[in-house]
Amino acid sequence: MKLIIATIKPFKLEEVREALTAIGVRGMMVTEIKGFGSQSGHTEIYRGAEYAVNFVPKIKLEIVVAAGMADQVVETIVNTAQTGKIGDGKIFVLDVLQAVRVRTGETDADAL
Ligand SMILES: Nc1ncnc2c1ncn2[C@@H]1O[C@H](COP(=O)(O)OP(=O)(O)OP(=O)(O)O)[C@@H](O)[C@H]1O
Ligand SMILES: [Mg+2]
């Protein structure tokens, strides 16, 4: 299993969620965060205005999938979240050692 951590622009959340659902992603965690990348937040446009502080609002997605599906998830996020302007986000992929569905005790692939 792989954990895909992705930051995206907030207005892209619905489009990304729909695209991920369409390729078979069945669950994800969504968090409103603030962050900065290589511009340190200073030059990024958010809702039409240049953001004047160090941190820019983003949505963080955390998605655990079978390892064989990770590349497709990453491609789907890139294809739907990309505007080509600065601040489109970052994607990190990590190994996951264990998953458990609390209701049933099922583990790993059965728990996803
Ligand atoms: N090295 C990093 N480690 C952890 N999170 C990061 C890192 N770089 C960026 N982020 C997160 O990703 C978000 C989006 O960053 P952003 O898209 O601006 O990256 P960037 O590298 O500056 O790319 P761009 O040139 O497109 O702006 C940040 O708000 C932050 O939450
Ligand atoms: Mg940036």
mmCIF file of N, CA and C in Angstrom, residues 1-96:
data_model
loop_
_atom_site.group_PDB
_atom_site.id
_atom_site.type_symbol
_atom_site.label_atom_id
_atom_site.label_comp_id
_atom_site.label_asym_id
_atom_site.label_seq_id
_atom_site.Cartn_x
_atom_site.Cartn_y
_atom_site.Cartn_z
ATOM 1 N N MET A 1 0.847 -1.195 0.000
ATOM 2 C CA MET A 1 0.000 0.000 0.000
ATOM 3 C C MET A 1 0.880 1.241 0.000
ATOM 4 N N LYS A 2 0.335 2.301 -0.570
ATOM 5 C CA LYS A 2 1.033 3.587 -0.622
ATOM 6 C C LYS A 2 0.128 4.680 -0.052
ATOM 7 N N LEU A 3 0.759 5.634 0.600
ATOM 8 C CA LEU A 3 0.064 6.846 1.048
ATOM 9 C C LEU A 3 0.466 7.978 0.124
ATOM 10 N N ILE A 4 -0.513 8.583 -0.503
ATOM 11 C CA ILE A 4 -0.264 9.732 -1.369
ATOM 12 C C ILE A 4 -0.712 10.989 -0.628
ATOM 13 N N ILE A 5 0.237 11.854 -0.363
ATOM 14 C CA ILE A 5 -0.063 13.141 0.268
ATOM 15 C C ILE A 5 0.045 14.193 -0.822
ATOM 16 N N ALA A 6 -1.048 14.906 -1.038
ATOM 17 C CA ALA A 6 -1.056 15.908 -2.111
ATOM 18 C C ALA A 6 -1.592 17.220 -1.576
ATOM 19 N N THR A 7 -0.935 18.332 -1.918
ATOM 20 C CA THR A 7 -1.534 19.637 -1.670
ATOM 21 C C THR A 7 -2.036 20.168 -2.999
ATOM 22 N N ILE A 8 -3.227 20.764 -2.942
ATOM 23 C CA ILE A 8 -3.826 21.325 -4.147
ATOM 24 C C ILE A 8 -4.432 22.684 -3.815
ATOM 25 N N LYS A 9 -4.752 23.436 -4.870
ATOM 26 C CA LYS A 9 -5.479 24.689 -4.657
ATOM 27 C C LYS A 9 -6.907 24.367 -4.218
ATOM 28 N N PRO A 10 -7.422 25.103 -3.222
ATOM 29 C CA PRO A 10 -8.746 24.765 -2.674
ATOM 30 C C PRO A 10 -9.856 24.673 -3.723
ATOM 31 N N PHE A 11 -9.857 25.527 -4.732
ATOM 32 C CA PHE A 11 -10.977 25.493 -5.697
ATOM 33 C C PHE A 11 -10.935 24.250 -6.574
ATOM 34 N N LYS A 12 -9.846 23.490 -6.527
ATOM 35 C CA LYS A 12 -9.717 22.267 -7.324
ATOM 36 C C LYS A 12 -10.229 21.025 -6.596
ATOM 37 N N LEU A 13 -10.615 21.179 -5.338
ATOM 38 C CA LEU A 13 -10.946 19.990 -4.533
ATOM 39 C C LEU A 13 -12.046 19.141 -5.168
ATOM 40 N N GLU A 14 -13.137 19.761 -5.581
ATOM 41 C CA GLU A 14 -14.274 18.989 -6.070
ATOM 42 C C GLU A 14 -13.915 18.234 -7.355
ATOM 43 N N GLU A 15 -13.216 18.922 -8.253
ATOM 44 C CA GLU A 15 -12.808 18.284 -9.519
ATOM 45 C C GLU A 15 -11.860 17.103 -9.254
ATOM 46 N N VAL A 16 -10.924 17.295 -8.329
ATOM 47 C CA VAL A 16 -9.976 16.221 -8.016
ATOM 48 C C VAL A 16 -10.703 15.055 -7.350
ATOM 49 N N ARG A 17 -11.608 15.352 -6.430
ATOM 50 C CA ARG A 17 -12.352 14.283 -5.753
ATOM 51 C C ARG A 17 -13.151 13.463 -6.763
ATOM 52 N N GLU A 18 -13.817 14.140 -7.692
ATOM 53 C CA GLU A 18 -14.602 13.433 -8.708
ATOM 54 C C GLU A 18 -13.706 12.556 -9.584
ATOM 55 N N ALA A 19 -12.565 13.073 -9.989
ATOM 56 C CA ALA A 19 -11.660 12.312 -10.857
ATOM 57 C C ALA A 19 -11.102 11.097 -10.122
ATOM 58 N N LEU A 20 -10.793 11.271 -8.838
ATOM 59 C CA LEU A 20 -10.257 10.143 -8.067
ATOM 60 C C LEU A 20 -11.328 9.085 -7.827
ATOM 61 N N THR A 21 -12.559 9.521 -7.557
ATOM 62 C CA THR A 21 -13.659 8.572 -7.392
ATOM 63 C C THR A 21 -13.855 7.766 -8.676
ATOM 64 N N ALA A 22 -13.728 8.445 -9.811
ATOM 65 C CA ALA A 22 -13.949 7.791 -11.110
ATOM 66 C C ALA A 22 -12.913 6.706 -11.400
ATOM 67 N N ILE A 23 -11.710 6.811 -10.845
ATOM 68 C CA ILE A 23 -10.711 5.750 -11.080
ATOM 69 C C ILE A 23 -10.715 4.711 -9.955
ATOM 70 N N GLY A 24 -11.663 4.815 -9.012
ATOM 71 C CA GLY A 24 -11.829 3.756 -8.024
ATOM 72 C C GLY A 24 -11.294 4.043 -6.639
ATOM 73 N N VAL A 25 -10.865 5.282 -6.387
ATOM 74 C CA VAL A 25 -10.447 5.630 -5.027
ATOM 75 C C VAL A 25 -11.685 5.681 -4.137
ATOM 76 N N ARG A 26 -11.631 4.965 -3.014
ATOM 77 C CA ARG A 26 -12.838 4.833 -2.198
ATOM 78 C C ARG A 26 -12.808 5.646 -0.924
ATOM 79 N N GLY A 27 -11.664 6.200 -0.598
ATOM 80 C CA GLY A 27 -11.615 7.009 0.615
ATOM 81 C C GLY A 27 -10.444 7.959 0.592
ATOM 82 N N MET A 28 -10.582 9.053 1.284
ATOM 83 C CA MET A 28 -9.458 9.990 1.412
ATOM 84 C C MET A 28 -9.697 10.886 2.615
ATOM 85 N N MET A 29 -8.621 11.428 3.126
ATOM 86 C CA MET A 29 -8.711 12.442 4.173
ATOM 87 C C MET A 29 -8.459 13.794 3.522
ATOM 88 N N VAL A 30 -9.222 14.788 3.954
ATOM 89 C CA VAL A 30 -9.107 16.135 3.393
ATOM 90 C C VAL A 30 -8.932 17.114 4.548
ATOM 91 N N THR A 31 -7.895 17.931 4.469
ATOM 92 C CA THR A 31 -7.615 18.893 5.526
ATOM 93 C C THR A 31 -7.339 20.256 4.921
ATOM 94 N N GLU A 32 -7.900 21.281 5.526
ATOM 95 C CA GLU A 32 -7.544 22.651 5.128
ATOM 96 C C GLU A 32 -6.243 23.011 5.827
ATOM 97 N N ILE A 33 -5.252 23.387 5.041
ATOM 98 C CA ILE A 33 -3.950 23.718 5.622
ATOM 99 C C ILE A 33 -3.481 25.076 5.103
ATOM 100 N N LYS A 34 -2.406 25.549 5.672
ATOM 101 C CA LYS A 34 -1.663 26.653 5.084
ATOM 102 C C LYS A 34 -0.236 26.177 4.885
ATOM 103 N N GLY A 35 0.375 26.644 3.822
ATOM 104 C CA GLY A 35 1.744 26.209 3.585
ATOM 105 C C GLY A 35 2.466 27.164 2.674
ATOM 106 N N PHE A 36 3.707 26.872 2.439
ATOM 107 C CA PHE A 36 4.416 27.615 1.413
ATOM 108 C C PHE A 36 5.397 26.716 0.694
ATOM 109 N N GLY A 37 5.687 27.096 -0.542
ATOM 110 C CA GLY A 37 6.638 26.371 -1.366
ATOM 111 C C GLY A 37 7.789 27.283 -1.738
ATOM 112 N N SER A 38 8.221 27.163 -2.975
ATOM 113 C CA SER A 38 9.472 27.829 -3.350
ATOM 114 C C SER A 38 9.365 29.347 -3.431
ATOM 115 N N GLN A 39 8.124 29.907 -3.463
ATOM 116 C CA GLN A 39 8.010 31.371 -3.446
ATOM 117 C C GLN A 39 7.820 31.900 -2.023
ATOM 118 N N SER A 40 7.867 31.010 -1.033
ATOM 119 C CA SER A 40 7.628 31.380 0.368
ATOM 120 C C SER A 40 6.300 32.098 0.550
ATOM 121 N N GLY A 41 5.353 31.857 -0.335
ATOM 122 C CA GLY A 41 4.023 32.441 -0.200
ATOM 123 C C GLY A 41 3.893 33.856 -0.735
ATOM 124 N N HIS A 42 4.986 34.525 -0.961
ATOM 125 C CA HIS A 42 4.908 35.971 -1.193
ATOM 126 C C HIS A 42 4.264 36.362 -2.508
ATOM 127 N N THR A 43 4.485 35.593 -3.554
ATOM 128 C CA THR A 43 4.049 36.051 -4.869
ATOM 129 C C THR A 43 2.826 35.298 -5.369
ATOM 130 N N GLU A 44 2.199 34.523 -4.512
ATOM 131 C CA GLU A 44 1.119 33.679 -4.993
ATOM 132 C C GLU A 44 -0.217 34.408 -5.001
ATOM 133 N N ILE A 45 -0.976 34.207 -6.084
ATOM 134 C CA ILE A 45 -2.301 34.812 -6.195
ATOM 135 C C ILE A 45 -3.329 33.844 -5.611
ATOM 136 N N TYR A 46 -4.191 34.325 -4.714
ATOM 137 C CA TYR A 46 -5.266 33.501 -4.172
ATOM 138 C C TYR A 46 -6.546 34.321 -4.224
ATOM 139 N N ARG A 47 -7.569 33.814 -4.918
ATOM 140 C CA ARG A 47 -8.834 34.518 -5.113
ATOM 141 C C ARG A 47 -8.604 35.922 -5.667
ATOM 142 N N GLY A 48 -7.759 35.974 -6.677
ATOM 143 C CA GLY A 48 -7.588 37.214 -7.413
ATOM 144 C C GLY A 48 -6.661 38.229 -6.792
ATOM 145 N N ALA A 49 -6.214 37.980 -5.566
ATOM 146 C CA ALA A 49 -5.350 38.954 -4.906
ATOM 147 C C ALA A 49 -4.014 38.308 -4.581
ATOM 148 N N GLU A 50 -2.965 39.087 -4.678
ATOM 149 C CA GLU A 50 -1.672 38.577 -4.273
ATOM 150 C C GLU A 50 -1.691 38.407 -2.768
ATOM 151 N N TYR A 51 -1.312 37.225 -2.325
ATOM 152 C CA TYR A 51 -1.379 36.947 -0.898
ATOM 153 C C TYR A 51 -0.234 37.634 -0.176
ATOM 154 N N ALA A 52 -0.539 38.428 0.814
ATOM 155 C CA ALA A 52 0.451 39.312 1.414
ATOM 156 C C ALA A 52 1.124 38.714 2.643
ATOM 157 N N VAL A 53 0.812 37.484 2.960
ATOM 158 C CA VAL A 53 1.413 36.862 4.138
ATOM 159 C C VAL A 53 2.281 35.684 3.720
ATOM 160 N N ASN A 54 2.869 35.042 4.657
ATOM 161 C CA ASN A 54 3.827 33.991 4.341
ATOM 162 C C ASN A 54 3.194 32.655 3.994
ATOM 163 N N PHE A 55 1.947 32.449 4.414
ATOM 164 C CA PHE A 55 1.321 31.156 4.209
ATOM 165 C C PHE A 55 0.081 31.302 3.331
ATOM 166 N N VAL A 56 -0.065 30.363 2.398
ATOM 167 C CA VAL A 56 -1.181 30.388 1.457
ATOM 168 C C VAL A 56 -2.099 29.201 1.753
ATOM 169 N N PRO A 57 -3.424 29.414 1.766
ATOM 170 C CA PRO A 57 -4.343 28.293 2.011
ATOM 171 C C PRO A 57 -4.230 27.219 0.927
ATOM 172 N N LYS A 58 -4.229 25.981 1.364
ATOM 173 C CA LYS A 58 -4.202 24.827 0.455
ATOM 174 C C LYS A 58 -5.110 23.761 1.042
ATOM 175 N N ILE A 59 -5.446 22.798 0.211
ATOM 176 C CA ILE A 59 -6.105 21.583 0.684
ATOM 177 C C ILE A 59 -5.080 20.456 0.652
ATOM 178 N N LYS A 60 -5.001 19.719 1.752
ATOM 179 C CA LYS A 60 -4.144 18.529 1.778
ATOM 180 C C LYS A 60 -5.012 17.285 1.665
ATOM 181 N N LEU A 61 -4.671 16.433 0.714
ATOM 182 C CA LEU A 61 -5.335 15.139 0.550
ATOM 183 C C LEU A 61 -4.397 14.045 1.037
ATOM 184 N N GLU A 62 -4.932 13.092 1.768
ATOM 185 C CA GLU A 62 -4.167 11.901 2.149
ATOM 186 C C GLU A 62 -4.965 10.688 1.678
ATOM 187 N N ILE A 63 -4.353 9.894 0.808
ATOM 188 C CA ILE A 63 -5.060 8.799 0.148
ATOM 189 C C ILE A 63 -4.207 7.540 0.252
ATOM 190 N N VAL A 64 -4.777 6.485 0.833
ATOM 191 C CA VAL A 64 -4.080 5.194 0.890
ATOM 192 C C VAL A 64 -4.711 4.268 -0.144
ATOM 193 N N VAL A 65 -3.866 3.714 -1.009
ATOM 194 C CA VAL A 65 -4.340 2.804 -2.056
ATOM 195 C C VAL A 65 -3.387 1.624 -2.177
ATOM 196 N N ALA A 66 -3.855 0.565 -2.853
ATOM 197 C CA ALA A 66 -2.965 -0.537 -3.205
ATOM 198 C C ALA A 66 -1.799 0.026 -4.005
ATOM 199 N N ALA A 67 -0.616 -0.544 -3.790
ATOM 200 C CA ALA A 67 0.599 0.016 -4.398
ATOM 201 C C ALA A 67 0.479 0.138 -5.916
ATOM 202 N N GLY A 68 -0.188 -0.821 -6.536
ATOM 203 C CA GLY A 68 -0.298 -0.824 -7.989
ATOM 204 C C GLY A 68 -1.141 0.298 -8.554
ATOM 205 N N MET A 69 -1.865 0.970 -7.673
ATOM 206 C CA MET A 69 -2.749 2.047 -8.121
ATOM 207 C C MET A 69 -2.137 3.432 -7.915
ATOM 208 N N ALA A 70 -1.003 3.484 -7.229
ATOM 209 C CA ALA A 70 -0.460 4.784 -6.810
ATOM 210 C C ALA A 70 -0.122 5.685 -7.991
ATOM 211 N N ASP A 71 0.495 5.126 -9.031
ATOM 212 C CA ASP A 71 0.888 5.965 -10.174
ATOM 213 C C ASP A 71 -0.324 6.602 -10.841
ATOM 214 N N GLN A 72 -1.397 5.822 -10.949
ATOM 215 C CA GLN A 72 -2.617 6.340 -11.577
ATOM 216 C C GLN A 72 -3.234 7.459 -10.740
ATOM 217 N N VAL A 73 -3.170 7.307 -9.418
ATOM 218 C CA VAL A 73 -3.687 8.352 -8.528
ATOM 219 C C VAL A 73 -2.874 9.635 -8.700
ATOM 220 N N VAL A 74 -1.556 9.492 -8.734
ATOM 221 C CA VAL A 74 -0.690 10.675 -8.889
ATOM 222 C C VAL A 74 -0.974 11.363 -10.226
ATOM 223 N N GLU A 75 -1.058 10.574 -11.298
ATOM 224 C CA GLU A 75 -1.336 11.157 -12.620
ATOM 225 C C GLU A 75 -2.678 11.877 -12.644
ATOM 226 N N THR A 76 -3.664 11.284 -12.006
ATOM 227 C CA THR A 76 -5.003 11.882 -11.994
ATOM 228 C C THR A 76 -4.997 13.205 -11.245
ATOM 229 N N ILE A 77 -4.287 13.259 -10.123
ATOM 230 C CA ILE A 77 -4.207 14.519 -9.369
ATOM 231 C C ILE A 77 -3.492 15.574 -10.204
ATOM 232 N N VAL A 78 -2.373 15.192 -10.818
ATOM 233 C CA VAL A 78 -1.640 16.167 -11.648
ATOM 234 C C VAL A 78 -2.531 16.681 -12.772
ATOM 235 N N ASN A 79 -3.221 15.771 -13.450
ATOM 236 C CA ASN A 79 -4.025 16.175 -14.610
ATOM 237 C C ASN A 79 -5.196 17.070 -14.227
ATOM 238 N N THR A 80 -5.746 16.894 -13.033
ATOM 239 C CA THR A 80 -6.935 17.679 -12.668
ATOM 240 C C THR A 80 -6.596 18.915 -11.853
ATOM 241 N N ALA A 81 -5.511 18.892 -11.088
ATOM 242 C CA ALA A 81 -5.195 20.023 -10.205
ATOM 243 C C ALA A 81 -4.302 21.056 -10.878
ATOM 244 N N GLN A 82 -3.764 20.719 -12.053
ATOM 245 C CA GLN A 82 -2.799 21.603 -12.697
ATOM 246 C C GLN A 82 -3.481 22.791 -13.380
ATOM 247 N N THR A 83 -3.008 23.997 -13.027
ATOM 248 C CA THR A 83 -3.422 25.198 -13.766
ATOM 249 C C THR A 83 -2.264 25.739 -14.587
ATOM 250 N N GLY A 84 -1.049 25.329 -14.228
ATOM 251 C CA GLY A 84 0.152 25.847 -14.878
ATOM 252 C C GLY A 84 0.693 27.101 -14.218
ATOM 253 N N LYS A 85 -0.064 27.624 -13.258
ATOM 254 C CA LYS A 85 0.404 28.810 -12.520
ATOM 255 C C LYS A 85 1.099 28.362 -11.233
ATOM 256 N N ILE A 86 1.888 29.234 -10.646
ATOM 257 C CA ILE A 86 2.620 28.845 -9.444
ATOM 258 C C ILE A 86 1.649 28.458 -8.336
ATOM 259 N N GLY A 87 2.120 27.527 -7.502
ATOM 260 C CA GLY A 87 1.328 27.121 -6.346
ATOM 261 C C GLY A 87 0.328 26.016 -6.616
ATOM 262 N N ASP A 88 0.491 25.263 -7.685
ATOM 263 C CA ASP A 88 -0.444 24.173 -7.986
ATOM 264 C C ASP A 88 -0.348 23.021 -6.992
ATOM 265 N N GLY A 89 0.740 22.971 -6.223
ATOM 266 C CA GLY A 89 0.808 21.946 -5.184
ATOM 267 C C GLY A 89 1.982 21.013 -5.343
ATOM 268 N N LYS A 90 1.997 20.055 -4.438
ATOM 269 C CA LYS A 90 3.070 19.061 -4.384
ATOM 270 C C LYS A 90 2.425 17.717 -4.095
ATOM 271 N N ILE A 91 3.078 16.653 -4.522
ATOM 272 C CA ILE A 91 2.600 15.301 -4.238
ATOM 273 C C ILE A 91 3.764 14.490 -3.687
ATOM 274 N N PHE A 92 3.515 13.805 -2.576
ATOM 275 C CA PHE A 92 4.518 12.920 -1.976
ATOM 276 C C PHE A 92 3.912 11.517 -1.881
ATOM 277 N N VAL A 93 4.711 10.492 -2.126
ATOM 278 C CA VAL A 93 4.244 9.103 -2.057
ATOM 279 C C VAL A 93 5.088 8.346 -1.040
ATOM 280 N N LEU A 94 4.419 7.714 -0.070
ATOM 281 C CA LEU A 94 5.101 7.001 1.016
ATOM 282 C C LEU A 94 4.590 5.561 1.078
ATOM 283 N N ASP A 95 5.415 4.671 1.586
ATOM 284 C CA ASP A 95 4.978 3.301 1.845
ATOM 285 C C ASP A 95 4.107 3.254 3.104
ATOM 286 N N VAL A 96 3.087 2.387 3.064
ATOM 287 C CA VAL A 96 2.211 2.169 4.226
ATOM 288 C C VAL A 96 2.405 0.734 4.708
#
